[in-house]
Structures are given as structure tokens and as C-alpha cells.
Amino acid sequence: DDTGAVIVQTAPGKVVTHRGGTITLPCRFHHEPEDVDPNRIRIKWTKVSDAFQFEDVFVALGRQQKAFGSYRGRVSLEQAGPGDASVIIHNITLEDYGRYECEVTNDMEDDTGFVNLDLEGQAAALDCTKFENSVNFFTNFSKLLFKGVVFPYYPPSGRYKLNYHQAEEVCRQQDAILASHAQLHKAWLEGLDWCNAGWLEDGSVQYPISHPRDQCGRKDSPPGVRNYGYRHKDDERYDAFCFTSNLN
């Protein structure tokens, strides 16, 4: 067979680690014919965001290898043998959470696979009726012994006071980052119920409702993550949904 076809296989489900840890993103390939010069095989890893934006992570062509951006000095090929396109990521950060694409190219033929990287722990289930008047709850939430948690935040001055950039900053002050839609959706599946809309990392404004009620997600509407769409990052003000994970 001289088609030059490349077939990529990645791990089903997801791989799980913790902040500060090391993880292998598994990806293997085989090509036809099998005697292709390995120096002609290009391996490329890309991170894919919720908004289908792509961030270069790592590329290798033969012996030449290059990592990009925040991945420099932290990513390398596993090199466990022929057909191994897996990469190892060291010193995992909150920003590393997400979906990765492994692409293997042989001249004009290529194939891709995907790996989902998760951080340890479950999102906490919250009921907004229990914390309506508790500002201190938000101030101290990131100190609780949860891992991989999404939590809503508003400043002591009141709700709907943060533009996008301020929301990013208050999450950083809580040792967190703005949550992604996937993280918020996962938290909703696990019981997160919150009446107030907040910024997410992609610039959209959303809020999760598990128990629709009057003045909170509309009583006659089904549960779900309500989405206000993409809002003006400088002028409009909402709360924030932050994501953090404990260091092990």
C-alpha cells in the first residue's frame, strides 16, 4: 500500500493530574507504508478553546522540536518508541486545563486525535439561596479544601461591578483564573446553582441554574447554563466565575 496514510490514536475519555504535577498526553500513530523516513513525520500539538480558538503548544519535525508560549521549557516528546507522538507536560498550571489536538503529518497525509486534560477533584455543589448575603463566603472560598472547583465571585462593593479585565484580576487575587464554559457546565452538572451572571474566560457572560424559580432563571424554564453571549469587555459589568485547583 503506497497511499502514505497516517492513522492517529489518542486516549479515550480524559487524563487527570493536579497543579504542579507532570502528565503525559498520549498519542500514537502508524503510517503506510511503514518504512517512511521518520525525519519526514511532523508532530504538532495544539490547545483548542471553547470558542474554537487554537493555541500552538508544541511541534516536532525529525530531531527539531519547539514549544510555544507558556509551554516553553515544560513540554517535550515522550519518545517511547516508533509511532509515539505523546508529549509530557511538567509543572501543570490552571491554564493548562482543556482540550488538546495531536496532529501527525506525513508529507501530504495527516490525521488528528484529541486528548482532554482535567485537574483533580470535583466542582462543589452550591445553592445560591444559602449564600445570598454572605460576602465573606466568596472572599474565603478558594481557601476551602476543594480541588478543581468553579466558584462565583463578586466584590464586597456589590454585584455586577466588574468588567472583563477586573474579573480576570479578582480571580487571580483568589489564586484562580476565569472559568471556561466547559468548566462551568461541568459544575452545573454537579449541582452548581447561581442566580447572577458572570464573566467566563472567552468573554461570554453566563450563569448556571439547577432549580429555576421566580426571578432566578424563570420558573417555567428548564435547568441549564443561561448564556448572555459575548459582551463588551470594557463597558459592561457582571460578576465572575473563577476556577481553581489546589496544589498537591
JSON list of C-alpha atoms in Angstrom, two decimals:
[
{"chain": "A", "resi": 1, "resn": "ASP", "atom": "CA", "xyz": [0.00, 0.00, 0.00]},
{"chain": "A", "resi": 2, "resn": "ASP", "atom": "CA", "xyz": [1.62, 3.26, -1.11]},
{"chain": "A", "resi": 3, "resn": "THR", "atom": "CA", "xyz": [-1.11, 5.67, -0.06]},
{"chain": "A", "resi": 4, "resn": "GLY", "atom": "CA", "xyz": [1.03, 7.29, 2.64]},
{"chain": "A", "resi": 5, "resn": "ALA", "atom": "CA", "xyz": [-1.93, 7.24, 5.03]},
{"chain": "A", "resi": 6, "resn": "VAL", "atom": "CA", "xyz": [-1.40, 8.25, 8.67]},
{"chain": "A", "resi": 7, "resn": "ILE", "atom": "CA", "xyz": [-3.67, 6.97, 11.46]},
{"chain": "A", "resi": 8, "resn": "VAL", "atom": "CA", "xyz": [-3.62, 8.66, 14.89]},
{"chain": "A", "resi": 9, "resn": "GLN", "atom": "CA", "xyz": [-4.92, 7.14, 18.13]},
{"chain": "A", "resi": 10, "resn": "THR", "atom": "CA", "xyz": [-5.35, 9.07, 21.38]},
{"chain": "A", "resi": 11, "resn": "ALA", "atom": "CA", "xyz": [-6.66, 8.21, 24.85]},
{"chain": "A", "resi": 12, "resn": "PRO", "atom": "CA", "xyz": [-10.43, 7.88, 25.22]},
{"chain": "A", "resi": 13, "resn": "GLY", "atom": "CA", "xyz": [-12.04, 9.99, 27.91]},
{"chain": "A", "resi": 14, "resn": "LYS", "atom": "CA", "xyz": [-9.61, 12.26, 29.72]},
{"chain": "A", "resi": 15, "resn": "VAL", "atom": "CA", "xyz": [-6.29, 12.28, 31.55]},
{"chain": "A", "resi": 16, "resn": "VAL", "atom": "CA", "xyz": [-6.20, 13.73, 35.06]},
{"chain": "A", "resi": 17, "resn": "THR", "atom": "CA", "xyz": [-3.48, 15.43, 37.07]},
{"chain": "A", "resi": 18, "resn": "HIS", "atom": "CA", "xyz": [-3.05, 18.23, 39.61]},
{"chain": "A", "resi": 19, "resn": "ARG", "atom": "CA", "xyz": [-1.48, 21.68, 39.70]},
{"chain": "A", "resi": 20, "resn": "GLY", "atom": "CA", "xyz": [2.29, 21.47, 39.78]},
{"chain": "A", "resi": 21, "resn": "GLY", "atom": "CA", "xyz": [2.22, 17.88, 38.55]},
{"chain": "A", "resi": 22, "resn": "THR", "atom": "CA", "xyz": [3.51, 16.15, 35.42]},
{"chain": "A", "resi": 23, "resn": "ILE", "atom": "CA", "xyz": [1.24, 14.46, 32.88]},
{"chain": "A", "resi": 24, "resn": "THR", "atom": "CA", "xyz": [1.60, 12.59, 29.60]},
{"chain": "A", "resi": 25, "resn": "LEU", "atom": "CA", "xyz": [-0.86, 13.40, 26.82]},
{"chain": "A", "resi": 26, "resn": "PRO", "atom": "CA", "xyz": [-0.98, 10.06, 24.98]},
{"chain": "A", "resi": 27, "resn": "CYS", "atom": "CA", "xyz": [-0.95, 9.95, 21.19]},
{"chain": "A", "resi": 28, "resn": "ARG", "atom": "CA", "xyz": [0.25, 7.15, 18.93]},
{"chain": "A", "resi": 29, "resn": "PHE", "atom": "CA", "xyz": [0.30, 6.81, 15.15]},
{"chain": "A", "resi": 30, "resn": "HIS", "atom": "CA", "xyz": [1.17, 4.41, 12.39]},
{"chain": "A", "resi": 31, "resn": "HIS", "atom": "CA", "xyz": [1.64, 5.11, 8.73]},
{"chain": "A", "resi": 32, "resn": "GLU", "atom": "CA", "xyz": [1.54, 3.22, 5.47]},
{"chain": "A", "resi": 33, "resn": "PRO", "atom": "CA", "xyz": [3.99, 2.32, 4.10]},
{"chain": "A", "resi": 34, "resn": "GLU", "atom": "CA", "xyz": [5.82, 1.63, 7.36]},
{"chain": "A", "resi": 35, "resn": "ASP", "atom": "CA", "xyz": [9.31, 2.47, 6.06]},
{"chain": "A", "resi": 36, "resn": "VAL", "atom": "CA", "xyz": [8.68, 6.22, 5.84]},
{"chain": "A", "resi": 37, "resn": "ASP", "atom": "CA", "xyz": [11.66, 8.32, 6.89]},
{"chain": "A", "resi": 38, "resn": "PRO", "atom": "CA", "xyz": [10.88, 9.44, 10.49]},
{"chain": "A", "resi": 39, "resn": "ASN", "atom": "CA", "xyz": [12.50, 12.80, 9.73]},
{"chain": "A", "resi": 40, "resn": "ARG", "atom": "CA", "xyz": [9.55, 13.48, 7.39]},
{"chain": "A", "resi": 41, "resn": "ILE", "atom": "CA", "xyz": [6.97, 12.99, 10.15]},
{"chain": "A", "resi": 42, "resn": "ARG", "atom": "CA", "xyz": [5.70, 16.19, 11.73]},
{"chain": "A", "resi": 43, "resn": "ILE", "atom": "CA", "xyz": [4.02, 16.07, 15.15]},
{"chain": "A", "resi": 44, "resn": "LYS", "atom": "CA", "xyz": [2.03, 19.10, 16.26]},
{"chain": "A", "resi": 45, "resn": "TRP", "atom": "CA", "xyz": [0.11, 19.69, 19.49]},
{"chain": "A", "resi": 46, "resn": "THR", "atom": "CA", "xyz": [-2.46, 22.47, 19.74]},
{"chain": "A", "resi": 47, "resn": "LYS", "atom": "CA", "xyz": [-4.78, 23.56, 22.54]},
{"chain": "A", "resi": 48, "resn": "VAL", "atom": "CA", "xyz": [-8.38, 24.10, 21.46]},
{"chain": "A", "resi": 49, "resn": "SER", "atom": "CA", "xyz": [-10.51, 26.53, 23.49]},
{"chain": "A", "resi": 50, "resn": "ASP", "atom": "CA", "xyz": [-14.29, 26.55, 23.98]},
{"chain": "A", "resi": 51, "resn": "ALA", "atom": "CA", "xyz": [-14.57, 29.26, 21.34]},
{"chain": "A", "resi": 52, "resn": "PHE", "atom": "CA", "xyz": [-12.60, 27.11, 18.85]},
{"chain": "A", "resi": 53, "resn": "GLN", "atom": "CA", "xyz": [-9.53, 29.26, 19.13]},
{"chain": "A", "resi": 54, "resn": "PHE", "atom": "CA", "xyz": [-6.23, 27.46, 18.67]},
{"chain": "A", "resi": 55, "resn": "GLU", "atom": "CA", "xyz": [-3.04, 27.91, 20.68]},
{"chain": "A", "resi": 56, "resn": "ASP", "atom": "CA", "xyz": [0.21, 26.35, 19.48]},
{"chain": "A", "resi": 57, "resn": "VAL", "atom": "CA", "xyz": [1.73, 24.11, 22.14]},
{"chain": "A", "resi": 58, "resn": "PHE", "atom": "CA", "xyz": [4.50, 22.04, 20.57]},
{"chain": "A", "resi": 59, "resn": "VAL", "atom": "CA", "xyz": [5.82, 20.95, 17.17]},
{"chain": "A", "resi": 60, "resn": "ALA", "atom": "CA", "xyz": [8.45, 18.39, 16.19]},
{"chain": "A", "resi": 61, "resn": "LEU", "atom": "CA", "xyz": [9.92, 17.52, 12.79]},
{"chain": "A", "resi": 62, "resn": "GLY", "atom": "CA", "xyz": [12.58, 14.87, 12.99]},
{"chain": "A", "resi": 63, "resn": "ARG", "atom": "CA", "xyz": [15.04, 15.97, 15.64]},
{"chain": "A", "resi": 64, "resn": "GLN", "atom": "CA", "xyz": [13.84, 19.56, 15.61]},
{"chain": "A", "resi": 65, "resn": "GLN", "atom": "CA", "xyz": [11.44, 20.39, 18.44]},
{"chain": "A", "resi": 66, "resn": "LYS", "atom": "CA", "xyz": [9.85, 23.62, 19.60]},
{"chain": "A", "resi": 67, "resn": "ALA", "atom": "CA", "xyz": [7.44, 24.55, 22.39]},
{"chain": "A", "resi": 68, "resn": "PHE", "atom": "CA", "xyz": [5.44, 27.79, 22.31]},
{"chain": "A", "resi": 69, "resn": "GLY", "atom": "CA", "xyz": [4.35, 30.48, 24.75]},
{"chain": "A", "resi": 70, "resn": "SER", "atom": "CA", "xyz": [3.79, 29.40, 28.34]},
{"chain": "A", "resi": 71, "resn": "TYR", "atom": "CA", "xyz": [4.67, 25.81, 27.35]},
{"chain": "A", "resi": 72, "resn": "ARG", "atom": "CA", "xyz": [8.32, 26.65, 26.66]},
{"chain": "A", "resi": 73, "resn": "GLY", "atom": "CA", "xyz": [10.58, 24.65, 28.93]},
{"chain": "A", "resi": 74, "resn": "ARG", "atom": "CA", "xyz": [7.68, 22.48, 30.13]},
{"chain": "A", "resi": 75, "resn": "VAL", "atom": "CA", "xyz": [6.77, 20.28, 27.14]},
{"chain": "A", "resi": 76, "resn": "SER", "atom": "CA", "xyz": [8.76, 17.52, 25.45]},
{"chain": "A", "resi": 77, "resn": "LEU", "atom": "CA", "xyz": [8.15, 14.38, 23.40]},
{"chain": "A", "resi": 78, "resn": "GLU", "atom": "CA", "xyz": [7.83, 11.18, 25.39]},
{"chain": "A", "resi": 79, "resn": "GLN", "atom": "CA", "xyz": [9.79, 9.30, 22.68]},
{"chain": "A", "resi": 80, "resn": "ALA", "atom": "CA", "xyz": [8.81, 5.83, 23.93]},
{"chain": "A", "resi": 81, "resn": "GLY", "atom": "CA", "xyz": [9.46, 4.25, 20.52]},
{"chain": "A", "resi": 82, "resn": "PRO", "atom": "CA", "xyz": [8.34, 4.33, 16.88]},
{"chain": "A", "resi": 83, "resn": "GLY", "atom": "CA", "xyz": [4.86, 5.74, 16.42]},
{"chain": "A", "resi": 84, "resn": "ASP", "atom": "CA", "xyz": [4.84, 7.62, 19.73]},
{"chain": "A", "resi": 85, "resn": "ALA", "atom": "CA", "xyz": [3.64, 11.22, 19.41]},
{"chain": "A", "resi": 86, "resn": "SER", "atom": "CA", "xyz": [2.84, 11.63, 23.12]},
{"chain": "A", "resi": 87, "resn": "VAL", "atom": "CA", "xyz": [4.04, 14.73, 24.94]},
{"chain": "A", "resi": 88, "resn": "ILE", "atom": "CA", "xyz": [4.92, 15.25, 28.59]},
{"chain": "A", "resi": 89, "resn": "ILE", "atom": "CA", "xyz": [3.86, 18.49, 30.30]},
{"chain": "A", "resi": 90, "resn": "HIS", "atom": "CA", "xyz": [5.63, 19.47, 33.52]},
{"chain": "A", "resi": 91, "resn": "ASN", "atom": "CA", "xyz": [4.56, 21.91, 36.23]},
{"chain": "A", "resi": 92, "resn": "ILE", "atom": "CA", "xyz": [0.87, 21.86, 35.29]},
{"chain": "A", "resi": 93, "resn": "THR", "atom": "CA", "xyz": [-0.95, 25.19, 35.71]},
{"chain": "A", "resi": 94, "resn": "LEU", "atom": "CA", "xyz": [-4.63, 26.14, 35.88]},
{"chain": "A", "resi": 95, "resn": "GLU", "atom": "CA", "xyz": [-4.39, 27.44, 32.31]},
{"chain": "A", "resi": 96, "resn": "ASP", "atom": "CA", "xyz": [-3.31, 24.00, 31.04]},
{"chain": "A", "resi": 97, "resn": "TYR", "atom": "CA", "xyz": [-6.78, 22.55, 31.71]},
{"chain": "A", "resi": 98, "resn": "GLY", "atom": "CA", "xyz": [-8.64, 21.79, 28.49]},
{"chain": "A", "resi": 99, "resn": "ARG", "atom": "CA", "xyz": [-8.71, 20.01, 25.14]},
{"chain": "A", "resi": 100, "resn": "TYR", "atom": "CA", "xyz": [-5.60, 19.25, 23.08]},
{"chain": "A", "resi": 101, "resn": "GLU", "atom": "CA", "xyz": [-5.24, 18.20, 19.45]},
{"chain": "A", "resi": 102, "resn": "CYS", "atom": "CA", "xyz": [-2.49, 15.83, 18.33]},
{"chain": "A", "resi": 103, "resn": "GLU", "atom": "CA", "xyz": [-1.79, 16.13, 14.60]},
{"chain": "A", "resi": 104, "resn": "VAL", "atom": "CA", "xyz": [0.62, 13.86, 12.75]},
{"chain": "A", "resi": 105, "resn": "THR", "atom": "CA", "xyz": [1.58, 14.72, 9.16]},
{"chain": "A", "resi": 106, "resn": "ASN", "atom": "CA", "xyz": [3.41, 12.57, 6.63]},
{"chain": "A", "resi": 107, "resn": "ASP", "atom": "CA", "xyz": [4.08, 14.73, 3.58]},
{"chain": "A", "resi": 108, "resn": "MET", "atom": "CA", "xyz": [0.57, 15.43, 2.24]},
{"chain": "A", "resi": 109, "resn": "GLU", "atom": "CA", "xyz": [-1.32, 13.00, 4.52]},
{"chain": "A", "resi": 110, "resn": "ASP", "atom": "CA", "xyz": [-2.34, 13.78, 8.08]},
{"chain": "A", "resi": 111, "resn": "ASP", "atom": "CA", "xyz": [-4.63, 12.66, 10.88]},
{"chain": "A", "resi": 112, "resn": "THR", "atom": "CA", "xyz": [-5.63, 14.10, 14.24]},
{"chain": "A", "resi": 113, "resn": "GLY", "atom": "CA", "xyz": [-6.81, 12.97, 17.65]},
{"chain": "A", "resi": 114, "resn": "PHE", "atom": "CA", "xyz": [-7.88, 14.75, 20.82]},
{"chain": "A", "resi": 115, "resn": "VAL", "atom": "CA", "xyz": [-6.95, 14.47, 24.49]},
{"chain": "A", "resi": 116, "resn": "ASN", "atom": "CA", "xyz": [-8.85, 16.14, 27.34]},
{"chain": "A", "resi": 117, "resn": "LEU", "atom": "CA", "xyz": [-6.75, 17.24, 30.31]},
{"chain": "A", "resi": 118, "resn": "ASP", "atom": "CA", "xyz": [-8.60, 17.60, 33.61]},
{"chain": "A", "resi": 119, "resn": "LEU", "atom": "CA", "xyz": [-7.49, 18.66, 37.08]},
{"chain": "A", "resi": 120, "resn": "GLU", "atom": "CA", "xyz": [-8.20, 16.50, 40.10]},
{"chain": "A", "resi": 121, "resn": "GLY", "atom": "CA", "xyz": [-11.32, 16.96, 42.15]},
{"chain": "A", "resi": 122, "resn": "GLN", "atom": "CA", "xyz": [-14.99, 17.70, 41.69]},
{"chain": "A", "resi": 123, "resn": "ALA", "atom": "CA", "xyz": [-16.69, 21.07, 41.46]},
{"chain": "A", "resi": 124, "resn": "ALA", "atom": "CA", "xyz": [-18.60, 21.98, 44.60]},
{"chain": "A", "resi": 125, "resn": "ALA", "atom": "CA", "xyz": [-22.40, 21.91, 44.53]},
{"chain": "A", "resi": 126, "resn": "LEU", "atom": "CA", "xyz": [-23.77, 25.27, 45.67]},
{"chain": "A", "resi": 127, "resn": "ASP", "atom": "CA", "xyz": [-27.24, 26.63, 46.31]},
{"chain": "A", "resi": 128, "resn": "CYS", "atom": "CA", "xyz": [-27.43, 30.39, 45.90]},
{"chain": "A", "resi": 129, "resn": "THR", "atom": "CA", "xyz": [-30.28, 30.67, 48.42]},
{"chain": "A", "resi": 130, "resn": "LYS", "atom": "CA", "xyz": [-27.82, 29.72, 51.18]},
{"chain": "A", "resi": 131, "resn": "PHE", "atom": "CA", "xyz": [-25.28, 32.44, 50.43]},
{"chain": "A", "resi": 132, "resn": "GLU", "atom": "CA", "xyz": [-27.31, 35.41, 49.23]},
{"chain": "A", "resi": 133, "resn": "ASN", "atom": "CA", "xyz": [-25.95, 37.71, 51.96]},
{"chain": "A", "resi": 134, "resn": "SER", "atom": "CA", "xyz": [-22.53, 36.19, 52.57]},
{"chain": "A", "resi": 135, "resn": "VAL", "atom": "CA", "xyz": [-19.75, 38.29, 51.07]},
{"chain": "A", "resi": 136, "resn": "ASN", "atom": "CA", "xyz": [-17.17, 36.55, 53.27]},
{"chain": "A", "resi": 137, "resn": "PHE", "atom": "CA", "xyz": [-18.11, 33.24, 51.67]},
{"chain": "A", "resi": 138, "resn": "PHE", "atom": "CA", "xyz": [-16.73, 34.50, 48.36]},
{"chain": "A", "resi": 139, "resn": "THR", "atom": "CA", "xyz": [-13.66, 36.06, 49.93]},
{"chain": "A", "resi": 140, "resn": "ASN", "atom": "CA", "xyz": [-12.63, 32.81, 51.61]},
{"chain": "A", "resi": 141, "resn": "PHE", "atom": "CA", "xyz": [-13.97, 30.23, 49.17]},
{"chain": "A", "resi": 142, "resn": "SER", "atom": "CA", "xyz": [-10.66, 29.48, 47.45]},
{"chain": "A", "resi": 143, "resn": "LYS", "atom": "CA", "xyz": [-9.17, 28.56, 50.84]},
{"chain": "A", "resi": 144, "resn": "LEU", "atom": "CA", "xyz": [-11.55, 25.60, 51.22]},
{"chain": "A", "resi": 145, "resn": "LEU", "atom": "CA", "xyz": [-10.16, 22.15, 50.67]},
{"chain": "A", "resi": 146, "resn": "PHE", "atom": "CA", "xyz": [-11.61, 21.56, 47.21]},
{"chain": "A", "resi": 147, "resn": "LYS", "atom": "CA", "xyz": [-9.71, 20.71, 44.05]},
{"chain": "A", "resi": 148, "resn": "GLY", "atom": "CA", "xyz": [-10.75, 21.68, 40.54]},
{"chain": "A", "resi": 149, "resn": "VAL", "atom": "CA", "xyz": [-13.59, 23.93, 41.69]},
{"chain": "A", "resi": 150, "resn": "VAL", "atom": "CA", "xyz": [-15.64, 26.60, 39.93]},
{"chain": "A", "resi": 151, "resn": "PHE", "atom": "CA", "xyz": [-16.89, 29.35, 42.22]},
{"chain": "A", "resi": 152, "resn": "PRO", "atom": "CA", "xyz": [-18.82, 32.60, 41.67]},
{"chain": "A", "resi": 153, "resn": "TYR", "atom": "CA", "xyz": [-17.29, 35.84, 42.90]},
{"chain": "A", "resi": 154, "resn": "TYR", "atom": "CA", "xyz": [-18.45, 39.41, 43.38]},
{"chain": "A", "resi": 155, "resn": "PRO", "atom": "CA", "xyz": [-16.56, 42.14, 45.27]},
{"chain": "A", "resi": 156, "resn": "PRO", "atom": "CA", "xyz": [-17.60, 43.50, 48.68]},
{"chain": "A", "resi": 157, "resn": "SER", "atom": "CA", "xyz": [-18.88, 46.64, 46.93]},
{"chain": "A", "resi": 158, "resn": "GLY", "atom": "CA", "xyz": [-21.74, 44.63, 45.42]},
{"chain": "A", "resi": 159, "resn": "ARG", "atom": "CA", "xyz": [-22.86, 42.63, 42.43]},
{"chain": "A", "resi": 160, "resn": "TYR", "atom": "CA", "xyz": [-22.36, 43.47, 38.77]},
{"chain": "A", "resi": 161, "resn": "LYS", "atom": "CA", "xyz": [-19.36, 45.73, 39.40]},
{"chain": "A", "resi": 162, "resn": "LEU", "atom": "CA", "xyz": [-16.70, 44.02, 37.27]},
{"chain": "A", "resi": 163, "resn": "ASN", "atom": "CA", "xyz": [-15.77, 44.49, 33.64]},
{"chain": "A", "resi": 164, "resn": "TYR", "atom": "CA", "xyz": [-13.95, 41.59, 31.99]},
{"chain": "A", "resi": 165, "resn": "HIS", "atom": "CA", "xyz": [-10.45, 42.76, 32.91]},
{"chain": "A", "resi": 166, "resn": "GLN", "atom": "CA", "xyz": [-11.42, 43.39, 36.53]},
{"chain": "A", "resi": 167, "resn": "ALA", "atom": "CA", "xyz": [-13.00, 39.92, 36.66]},
{"chain": "A", "resi": 168, "resn": "GLU", "atom": "CA", "xyz": [-9.71, 38.41, 35.48]},
{"chain": "A", "resi": 169, "resn": "GLU", "atom": "CA", "xyz": [-7.87, 40.29, 38.21]},
{"chain": "A", "resi": 170, "resn": "VAL", "atom": "CA", "xyz": [-10.18, 39.33, 41.09]},
{"chain": "A", "resi": 171, "resn": "CYS", "atom": "CA", "xyz": [-9.89, 35.68, 40.08]},
{"chain": "A", "resi": 172, "resn": "ARG", "atom": "CA", "xyz": [-6.10, 35.99, 40.13]},
{"chain": "A", "resi": 173, "resn": "GLN", "atom": "CA", "xyz": [-6.34, 37.50, 43.60]},
{"chain": "A", "resi": 174, "resn": "GLN", "atom": "CA", "xyz": [-8.19, 34.34, 44.67]},
{"chain": "A", "resi": 175, "resn": "ASP", "atom": "CA", "xyz": [-5.41, 32.13, 43.21]},
{"chain": "A", "resi": 176, "resn": "ALA", "atom": "CA", "xyz": [-7.73, 31.30, 40.30]},
{"chain": "A", "resi": 177, "resn": "ILE", "atom": "CA", "xyz": [-8.50, 32.08, 36.68]},
{"chain": "A", "resi": 178, "resn": "LEU", "atom": "CA", "xyz": [-11.73, 32.85, 34.86]},
{"chain": "A", "resi": 179, "resn": "ALA", "atom": "CA", "xyz": [-13.57, 29.59, 34.25]},
{"chain": "A", "resi": 180, "resn": "SER", "atom": "CA", "xyz": [-14.26, 28.20, 30.78]},
{"chain": "A", "resi": 181, "resn": "HIS", "atom": "CA", "xyz": [-17.73, 27.27, 29.55]},
{"chain": "A", "resi": 182, "resn": "ALA", "atom": "CA", "xyz": [-16.79, 23.58, 29.82]},
{"chain": "A", "resi": 183, "resn": "GLN", "atom": "CA", "xyz": [-15.77, 24.05, 33.45]},
{"chain": "A", "resi": 184, "resn": "LEU", "atom": "CA", "xyz": [-18.96, 25.94, 34.29]},
{"chain": "A", "resi": 185, "resn": "HIS", "atom": "CA", "xyz": [-21.09, 23.35, 32.51]},
{"chain": "A", "resi": 186, "resn": "LYS", "atom": "CA", "xyz": [-19.38, 20.56, 34.45]},
{"chain": "A", "resi": 187, "resn": "ALA", "atom": "CA", "xyz": [-20.01, 22.44, 37.70]},
{"chain": "A", "resi": 188, "resn": "TRP", "atom": "CA", "xyz": [-23.68, 22.82, 36.75]},
{"chain": "A", "resi": 189, "resn": "LEU", "atom": "CA", "xyz": [-23.95, 19.08, 36.06]},
{"chain": "A", "resi": 190, "resn": "GLU", "atom": "CA", "xyz": [-22.60, 18.52, 39.57]},
{"chain": "A", "resi": 191, "resn": "GLY", "atom": "CA", "xyz": [-25.13, 20.87, 41.16]},
{"chain": "A", "resi": 192, "resn": "LEU", "atom": "CA", "xyz": [-23.85, 24.44, 40.92]},
{"chain": "A", "resi": 193, "resn": "ASP", "atom": "CA", "xyz": [-26.87, 26.76, 41.10]},
{"chain": "A", "resi": 194, "resn": "TRP", "atom": "CA", "xyz": [-26.29, 30.52, 40.93]},
{"chain": "A", "resi": 195, "resn": "CYS", "atom": "CA", "xyz": [-28.63, 33.36, 40.04]},
{"chain": "A", "resi": 196, "resn": "ASN", "atom": "CA", "xyz": [-26.18, 36.04, 38.97]},
{"chain": "A", "resi": 197, "resn": "ALA", "atom": "CA", "xyz": [-24.45, 36.26, 35.60]},
{"chain": "A", "resi": 198, "resn": "GLY", "atom": "CA", "xyz": [-20.66, 36.25, 35.50]},
{"chain": "A", "resi": 199, "resn": "TRP", "atom": "CA", "xyz": [-17.77, 36.58, 33.06]},
{"chain": "A", "resi": 200, "resn": "LEU", "atom": "CA", "xyz": [-16.06, 33.49, 31.60]},
{"chain": "A", "resi": 201, "resn": "GLU", "atom": "CA", "xyz": [-12.60, 33.31, 30.04]},
{"chain": "A", "resi": 202, "resn": "ASP", "atom": "CA", "xyz": [-13.87, 33.64, 26.47]},
{"chain": "A", "resi": 203, "resn": "GLY", "atom": "CA", "xyz": [-15.61, 36.96, 27.17]},
{"chain": "A", "resi": 204, "resn": "SER", "atom": "CA", "xyz": [-19.09, 35.48, 27.36]},
{"chain": "A", "resi": 205, "resn": "VAL", "atom": "CA", "xyz": [-21.44, 36.02, 30.32]},
{"chain": "A", "resi": 206, "resn": "GLN", "atom": "CA", "xyz": [-23.33, 33.03, 31.71]},
{"chain": "A", "resi": 207, "resn": "TYR", "atom": "CA", "xyz": [-24.84, 31.57, 34.86]},
{"chain": "A", "resi": 208, "resn": "PRO", "atom": "CA", "xyz": [-25.87, 28.02, 35.92]},
{"chain": "A", "resi": 209, "resn": "ILE", "atom": "CA", "xyz": [-29.38, 27.22, 37.13]},
{"chain": "A", "resi": 210, "resn": "SER", "atom": "CA", "xyz": [-30.23, 23.81, 38.58]},
{"chain": "A", "resi": 211, "resn": "HIS", "atom": "CA", "xyz": [-33.55, 24.86, 40.15]},
{"chain": "A", "resi": 212, "resn": "PRO", "atom": "CA", "xyz": [-35.31, 27.54, 38.06]},
{"chain": "A", "resi": 213, "resn": "ARG", "atom": "CA", "xyz": [-37.53, 29.78, 40.16]},
{"chain": "A", "resi": 214, "resn": "ASP", "atom": "CA", "xyz": [-39.13, 33.21, 40.10]},
{"chain": "A", "resi": 215, "resn": "GLN", "atom": "CA", "xyz": [-36.51, 35.91, 39.43]},
{"chain": "A", "resi": 216, "resn": "CYS", "atom": "CA", "xyz": [-33.85, 33.24, 39.05]},
{"chain": "A", "resi": 217, "resn": "GLY", "atom": "CA", "xyz": [-33.70, 31.59, 35.64]},
{"chain": "A", "resi": 218, "resn": "ARG", "atom": "CA", "xyz": [-37.50, 31.76, 35.14]},
{"chain": "A", "resi": 219, "resn": "LYS", "atom": "CA", "xyz": [-39.60, 29.18, 36.94]},
{"chain": "A", "resi": 220, "resn": "ASP", "atom": "CA", "xyz": [-41.19, 27.86, 33.74]},
{"chain": "A", "resi": 221, "resn": "SER", "atom": "CA", "xyz": [-37.80, 27.29, 32.01]},
{"chain": "A", "resi": 222, "resn": "PRO", "atom": "CA", "xyz": [-35.71, 24.10, 32.12]},
{"chain": "A", "resi": 223, "resn": "PRO", "atom": "CA", "xyz": [-32.48, 23.90, 34.15]},
{"chain": "A", "resi": 224, "resn": "GLY", "atom": "CA", "xyz": [-29.28, 24.73, 32.32]},
{"chain": "A", "resi": 225, "resn": "VAL", "atom": "CA", "xyz": [-26.48, 27.22, 31.83]},
{"chain": "A", "resi": 226, "resn": "ARG", "atom": "CA", "xyz": [-28.00, 30.54, 30.78]},
{"chain": "A", "resi": 227, "resn": "ASN", "atom": "CA", "xyz": [-25.90, 32.43, 28.25]},
{"chain": "A", "resi": 228, "resn": "TYR", "atom": "CA", "xyz": [-25.96, 36.19, 27.60]},
{"chain": "A", "resi": 229, "resn": "GLY", "atom": "CA", "xyz": [-23.46, 35.77, 24.77]},
{"chain": "A", "resi": 230, "resn": "TYR", "atom": "CA", "xyz": [-20.27, 37.77, 24.27]},
{"chain": "A", "resi": 231, "resn": "ARG", "atom": "CA", "xyz": [-20.36, 41.14, 26.00]},
{"chain": "A", "resi": 232, "resn": "HIS", "atom": "CA", "xyz": [-18.30, 44.33, 25.76]},
{"chain": "A", "resi": 233, "resn": "LYS", "atom": "CA", "xyz": [-15.20, 43.64, 27.87]},
{"chain": "A", "resi": 234, "resn": "ASP", "atom": "CA", "xyz": [-14.58, 47.26, 28.86]},
{"chain": "A", "resi": 235, "resn": "ASP", "atom": "CA", "xyz": [-18.02, 48.77, 29.34]},
{"chain": "A", "resi": 236, "resn": "GLU", "atom": "CA", "xyz": [-20.34, 46.05, 30.66]},
{"chain": "A", "resi": 237, "resn": "ARG", "atom": "CA", "xyz": [-20.22, 44.83, 34.25]},
{"chain": "A", "resi": 238, "resn": "TYR", "atom": "CA", "xyz": [-21.13, 41.49, 35.78]},
{"chain": "A", "resi": 239, "resn": "ASP", "atom": "CA", "xyz": [-19.79, 39.11, 38.43]},
{"chain": "A", "resi": 240, "resn": "ALA", "atom": "CA", "xyz": [-17.12, 36.46, 37.73]},
{"chain": "A", "resi": 241, "resn": "PHE", "atom": "CA", "xyz": [-16.94, 32.68, 37.64]},
{"chain": "A", "resi": 242, "resn": "CYS", "atom": "CA", "xyz": [-13.47, 31.59, 38.72]},
{"chain": "A", "resi": 243, "resn": "PHE", "atom": "CA", "xyz": [-11.72, 28.23, 38.52]},
{"chain": "A", "resi": 244, "resn": "THR", "atom": "CA", "xyz": [-9.00, 26.98, 40.84]},
{"chain": "A", "resi": 245, "resn": "SER", "atom": "CA", "xyz": [-7.33, 23.75, 41.86]},
{"chain": "A", "resi": 246, "resn": "ASN", "atom": "CA", "xyz": [-5.22, 23.05, 44.92]},
{"chain": "A", "resi": 247, "resn": "LEU", "atom": "CA", "xyz": [-1.54, 22.29, 44.65]},
{"chain": "A", "resi": 248, "resn": "ASN", "atom": "CA", "xyz": [-0.73, 18.75, 45.78]}
]
